[in-house]
Amino acid sequence: MVTKNSDISTLIEKARLKDQKAFNALLNTYWSDVFRFQLSKAENEDEAEDITIKTFSKAFDKIHLYNERYNFKTWLISISKNIFLDHKRKQRTDIISINKKESEAYKIFDETPSPEDQLIIEQNLAQLLNYIKQLKPHYQEIINLRYFREMSYKEMADMLNEPMSNIKVKLLRAKKLLADIIEKSRKN
């Protein structure tokens, strides 16, 4: 774990040059701080972990925007807070609820997809699988384990016999590469 400000500055500079080891060192140094922050906000550990991963993904994508006048941890927590707020906004949906005591009825929101929606979902899934097949096999595997087999990070680490931090970084990288593939296909 890195603690000196000069070491952090060096890692940030290397990360700006896309040095994967620097990314890993920053992730390992600040993971627990960001995760603890999210755990205090989120409803469960999985949600906190997902938002923490999104935090590091966004931070690493935007690391060129980091201003050295501010503490790196503070910058990460601020990104994490914004992602959490966005996440909560997206979660808000109309809920079925009738309060008989106050005679209030709220909108009923039917989440069952129509046959047309189901067809679109199936076509999108097929397209997503084609995009995933364009990744290197170890990235395909990590995406499959997390999102299709719905394994926890610990289960993945145990199965692949790798540290959990490596699993998180690989998943972060796989998602970034997958997003790049999707973006390129949309431009064509």
mmCIF file of C-alpha atoms in Angstrom:
data_model
loop_
_atom_site.group_PDB
_atom_site.id
_atom_site.type_symbol
_atom_site.label_atom_id
_atom_site.label_comp_id
_atom_site.label_asym_id
_atom_site.label_seq_id
_atom_site.Cartn_x
_atom_site.Cartn_y
_atom_site.Cartn_z
ATOM 1 C CA MET A 1 0.000 0.000 0.000
ATOM 2 C CA VAL A 2 1.308 3.418 -0.971
ATOM 3 C CA THR A 3 1.081 6.223 1.579
ATOM 4 C CA LYS A 4 3.495 9.021 0.763
ATOM 5 C CA ASN A 5 2.159 11.966 -1.233
ATOM 6 C CA SER A 6 5.170 11.822 -3.564
ATOM 7 C CA ASP A 7 4.458 8.125 -4.251
ATOM 8 C CA ILE A 8 0.814 8.903 -4.997
ATOM 9 C CA SER A 9 1.813 11.740 -7.334
ATOM 10 C CA THR A 10 4.181 9.410 -9.173
ATOM 11 C CA LEU A 11 1.459 6.773 -9.504
ATOM 12 C CA ILE A 12 -1.011 9.349 -10.807
ATOM 13 C CA GLU A 13 1.494 10.499 -13.433
ATOM 14 C CA LYS A 14 2.121 6.903 -14.503
ATOM 15 C CA ALA A 15 -1.625 6.222 -14.582
ATOM 16 C CA ARG A 16 -2.078 9.220 -16.858
ATOM 17 C CA LEU A 17 0.323 7.437 -19.214
ATOM 18 C CA LYS A 18 -1.939 4.337 -19.050
ATOM 19 C CA ASP A 19 0.415 2.322 -16.820
ATOM 20 C CA GLN A 20 -1.686 -0.638 -15.613
ATOM 21 C CA LYS A 21 0.523 -1.269 -12.563
ATOM 22 C CA ALA A 22 -0.041 2.322 -11.443
ATOM 23 C CA PHE A 23 -3.813 1.859 -11.839
ATOM 24 C CA ASN A 24 -3.631 -1.328 -9.759
ATOM 25 C CA ALA A 25 -1.565 0.379 -7.040
ATOM 26 C CA LEU A 26 -4.023 3.307 -6.842
ATOM 27 C CA LEU A 27 -6.953 0.905 -6.754
ATOM 28 C CA ASN A 28 -5.365 -1.161 -3.968
ATOM 29 C CA THR A 29 -4.445 1.973 -2.008
ATOM 30 C CA TYR A 30 -7.878 3.617 -2.116
ATOM 31 C CA TRP A 31 -10.288 0.706 -2.614
ATOM 32 C CA SER A 32 -11.208 0.310 1.062
ATOM 33 C CA ASP A 33 -11.738 4.086 1.534
ATOM 34 C CA VAL A 34 -14.154 4.333 -1.394
ATOM 35 C CA PHE A 35 -15.840 1.026 -0.557
ATOM 36 C CA ARG A 36 -16.377 2.052 3.084
ATOM 37 C CA PHE A 37 -17.864 5.354 1.905
ATOM 38 C CA GLN A 38 -20.251 3.510 -0.421
ATOM 39 C CA LEU A 39 -21.135 0.917 2.191
ATOM 40 C CA SER A 40 -22.289 3.714 4.471
ATOM 41 C CA LYS A 41 -24.600 4.949 1.685
ATOM 42 C CA ALA A 42 -25.671 1.853 -0.235
ATOM 43 C CA GLU A 43 -28.243 -0.713 0.778
ATOM 44 C CA ASN A 44 -25.933 -3.729 0.515
ATOM 45 C CA GLU A 45 -22.354 -4.839 -0.133
ATOM 46 C CA ASP A 46 -22.931 -5.794 -3.781
ATOM 47 C CA GLU A 47 -24.354 -2.367 -4.565
ATOM 48 C CA ALA A 48 -21.451 -0.709 -2.723
ATOM 49 C CA GLU A 49 -18.941 -2.851 -4.654
ATOM 50 C CA ASP A 50 -20.530 -2.105 -8.017
ATOM 51 C CA ILE A 51 -20.533 1.632 -7.355
ATOM 52 C CA THR A 52 -16.946 1.457 -6.092
ATOM 53 C CA ILE A 53 -15.891 -0.266 -9.318
ATOM 54 C CA LYS A 54 -17.720 2.365 -11.364
ATOM 55 C CA THR A 55 -15.935 5.025 -9.316
ATOM 56 C CA PHE A 56 -12.497 3.689 -10.175
ATOM 57 C CA SER A 57 -13.474 3.122 -13.790
ATOM 58 C CA LYS A 58 -14.617 6.719 -14.155
ATOM 59 C CA ALA A 59 -11.639 8.054 -12.189
ATOM 60 C CA PHE A 60 -9.187 6.175 -14.391
ATOM 61 C CA ASP A 61 -10.966 7.329 -17.552
ATOM 62 C CA LYS A 62 -10.864 10.932 -16.302
ATOM 63 C CA ILE A 63 -7.525 10.869 -14.491
ATOM 64 C CA HIS A 64 -6.190 13.517 -16.878
ATOM 65 C CA LEU A 65 -8.706 15.917 -15.279
ATOM 66 C CA TYR A 66 -7.427 15.350 -11.730
ATOM 67 C CA ASN A 67 -6.074 18.556 -10.162
ATOM 68 C CA GLU A 68 -3.031 17.929 -7.927
ATOM 69 C CA ARG A 69 -4.041 20.777 -5.606
ATOM 70 C CA TYR A 70 -6.665 18.445 -4.145
ATOM 71 C CA ASN A 71 -6.232 15.203 -2.256
ATOM 72 C CA PHE A 72 -6.648 12.202 -4.579
ATOM 73 C CA LYS A 73 -8.827 10.381 -2.035
ATOM 74 C CA THR A 74 -11.141 13.402 -1.813
ATOM 75 C CA TRP A 75 -11.392 13.464 -5.617
ATOM 76 C CA LEU A 76 -12.294 9.747 -5.676
ATOM 77 C CA ILE A 77 -14.922 10.136 -2.930
ATOM 78 C CA SER A 78 -16.471 13.049 -4.801
ATOM 79 C CA ILE A 79 -16.719 10.935 -7.986
ATOM 80 C CA SER A 80 -18.145 8.091 -5.918
ATOM 81 C CA LYS A 81 -20.743 10.369 -4.340
ATOM 82 C CA ASN A 82 -21.899 11.582 -7.768
ATOM 83 C CA ILE A 83 -22.133 8.036 -9.122
ATOM 84 C CA PHE A 84 -24.138 7.016 -6.052
ATOM 85 C CA LEU A 85 -26.557 9.922 -6.567
ATOM 86 C CA ASP A 86 -26.955 9.040 -10.263
ATOM 87 C CA HIS A 87 -27.532 5.415 -9.288
ATOM 88 C CA LYS A 88 -30.256 6.403 -6.825
ATOM 89 C CA ARG A 89 -31.956 8.661 -9.376
ATOM 90 C CA LYS A 90 -32.091 5.792 -11.874
ATOM 91 C CA GLN A 91 -33.480 3.456 -9.233
ATOM 92 C CA ARG A 92 -36.497 5.625 -8.550
ATOM 93 C CA THR A 93 -39.531 4.085 -10.170
ATOM 94 C CA ASP A 94 -43.192 4.262 -9.450
ATOM 95 C CA ILE A 95 -44.065 1.639 -6.847
ATOM 96 C CA ILE A 96 -47.307 -0.191 -6.201
ATOM 97 C CA SER A 97 -48.543 1.096 -2.884
ATOM 98 C CA ILE A 98 -51.906 1.705 -1.324
ATOM 99 C CA ASN A 99 -52.051 3.304 2.065
ATOM 100 C CA LYS A 100 -55.545 2.494 3.375
ATOM 101 C CA LYS A 101 -55.248 4.639 6.495
ATOM 102 C CA GLU A 102 -54.573 7.769 4.498
ATOM 103 C CA SER A 103 -56.576 6.626 1.453
ATOM 104 C CA GLU A 104 -53.696 7.371 -0.882
ATOM 105 C CA ALA A 105 -53.085 5.381 -4.024
ATOM 106 C CA TYR A 106 -49.930 5.681 -6.049
ATOM 107 C CA LYS A 107 -49.341 4.936 -9.705
ATOM 108 C CA ILE A 108 -49.006 1.294 -10.591
ATOM 109 C CA PHE A 109 -45.988 0.575 -12.736
ATOM 110 C CA ASP A 110 -46.021 -2.677 -14.699
ATOM 111 C CA GLU A 111 -42.468 -3.858 -15.339
ATOM 112 C CA THR A 112 -43.472 -6.912 -17.386
ATOM 113 C CA PRO A 113 -42.062 -6.455 -20.898
ATOM 114 C CA SER A 114 -44.475 -6.552 -23.800
ATOM 115 C CA PRO A 115 -43.868 -9.172 -26.540
ATOM 116 C CA GLU A 116 -42.217 -6.413 -28.618
ATOM 117 C CA ASP A 117 -39.982 -5.420 -25.702
ATOM 118 C CA GLN A 118 -39.044 -9.077 -25.128
ATOM 119 C CA LEU A 119 -37.990 -9.423 -28.780
ATOM 120 C CA ILE A 120 -35.857 -6.287 -28.510
ATOM 121 C CA ILE A 121 -34.287 -7.582 -25.279
ATOM 122 C CA GLU A 122 -33.447 -10.929 -26.947
ATOM 123 C CA GLN A 123 -31.957 -9.181 -29.996
ATOM 124 C CA ASN A 124 -29.916 -6.891 -27.746
ATOM 125 C CA LEU A 125 -28.674 -9.886 -25.738
ATOM 126 C CA ALA A 126 -27.610 -11.670 -28.938
ATOM 127 C CA GLN A 127 -25.791 -8.529 -30.082
ATOM 128 C CA LEU A 128 -24.152 -8.146 -26.652
ATOM 129 C CA LEU A 129 -22.938 -11.759 -26.796
ATOM 130 C CA ASN A 130 -21.408 -11.042 -30.230
ATOM 131 C CA TYR A 131 -19.580 -8.046 -28.749
ATOM 132 C CA ILE A 132 -18.354 -10.138 -25.804
ATOM 133 C CA LYS A 133 -16.981 -12.763 -28.224
ATOM 134 C CA GLN A 134 -14.671 -10.055 -29.622
ATOM 135 C CA LEU A 135 -12.876 -9.808 -26.255
ATOM 136 C CA LYS A 136 -9.863 -11.936 -25.356
ATOM 137 C CA PRO A 137 -10.903 -15.244 -23.723
ATOM 138 C CA HIS A 138 -9.889 -14.267 -20.167
ATOM 139 C CA TYR A 139 -12.022 -11.093 -20.410
ATOM 140 C CA GLN A 140 -14.944 -13.119 -21.816
ATOM 141 C CA GLU A 141 -14.649 -15.472 -18.858
ATOM 142 C CA ILE A 142 -14.616 -12.712 -16.234
ATOM 143 C CA ILE A 143 -17.712 -11.044 -17.779
ATOM 144 C CA ASN A 144 -19.478 -14.396 -18.004
ATOM 145 C CA LEU A 145 -18.757 -15.251 -14.372
ATOM 146 C CA ARG A 146 -19.900 -11.881 -13.010
ATOM 147 C CA TYR A 147 -22.904 -11.010 -15.172
ATOM 148 C CA PHE A 148 -24.246 -14.267 -16.572
ATOM 149 C CA ARG A 149 -23.415 -16.665 -13.740
ATOM 150 C CA GLU A 150 -23.859 -13.835 -11.196
ATOM 151 C CA MET A 151 -20.868 -14.859 -9.088
ATOM 152 C CA SER A 152 -19.558 -12.645 -6.319
ATOM 153 C CA TYR A 153 -16.011 -11.281 -6.518
ATOM 154 C CA LYS A 154 -14.981 -13.717 -3.796
ATOM 155 C CA GLU A 155 -16.424 -16.681 -5.687
ATOM 156 C CA MET A 156 -14.645 -15.546 -8.841
ATOM 157 C CA ALA A 157 -11.356 -15.100 -6.983
ATOM 158 C CA ASP A 158 -11.666 -18.571 -5.478
ATOM 159 C CA MET A 159 -12.599 -20.202 -8.792
ATOM 160 C CA LEU A 160 -9.811 -18.483 -10.761
ATOM 161 C CA ASN A 161 -7.325 -18.758 -7.882
ATOM 162 C CA GLU A 162 -6.481 -15.049 -8.065
ATOM 163 C CA PRO A 163 -6.589 -12.197 -5.536
ATOM 164 C CA MET A 164 -9.892 -10.314 -5.428
ATOM 165 C CA SER A 165 -8.152 -7.057 -6.416
ATOM 166 C CA ASN A 166 -6.959 -8.710 -9.663
ATOM 167 C CA ILE A 167 -10.509 -9.885 -10.382
ATOM 168 C CA LYS A 168 -11.853 -6.365 -9.871
ATOM 169 C CA VAL A 169 -9.205 -4.810 -12.118
ATOM 170 C CA LYS A 170 -9.764 -7.427 -14.835
ATOM 171 C CA LEU A 171 -13.514 -6.853 -14.705
ATOM 172 C CA LEU A 172 -12.968 -3.099 -14.858
ATOM 173 C CA ARG A 173 -10.706 -3.547 -17.892
ATOM 174 C CA ALA A 174 -13.089 -6.024 -19.566
ATOM 175 C CA LYS A 175 -16.012 -3.594 -19.190
ATOM 176 C CA LYS A 176 -13.917 -0.758 -20.629
ATOM 177 C CA LEU A 177 -12.826 -2.861 -23.622
ATOM 178 C CA LEU A 178 -16.409 -4.036 -24.168
ATOM 179 C CA ALA A 179 -17.656 -0.431 -24.076
ATOM 180 C CA ASP A 180 -14.998 0.492 -26.673
ATOM 181 C CA ILE A 181 -16.099 -2.373 -28.952
ATOM 182 C CA ILE A 182 -19.751 -1.306 -28.670
ATOM 183 C CA GLU A 183 -18.885 2.334 -29.328
ATOM 184 C CA LYS A 184 -16.853 1.438 -32.437
ATOM 185 C CA SER A 185 -19.682 -0.704 -33.803
ATOM 186 C CA ARG A 186 -22.165 2.147 -33.357
ATOM 187 C CA LYS A 187 -19.939 4.510 -35.323
ATOM 188 C CA ASN A 188 -19.754 2.070 -38.271
#
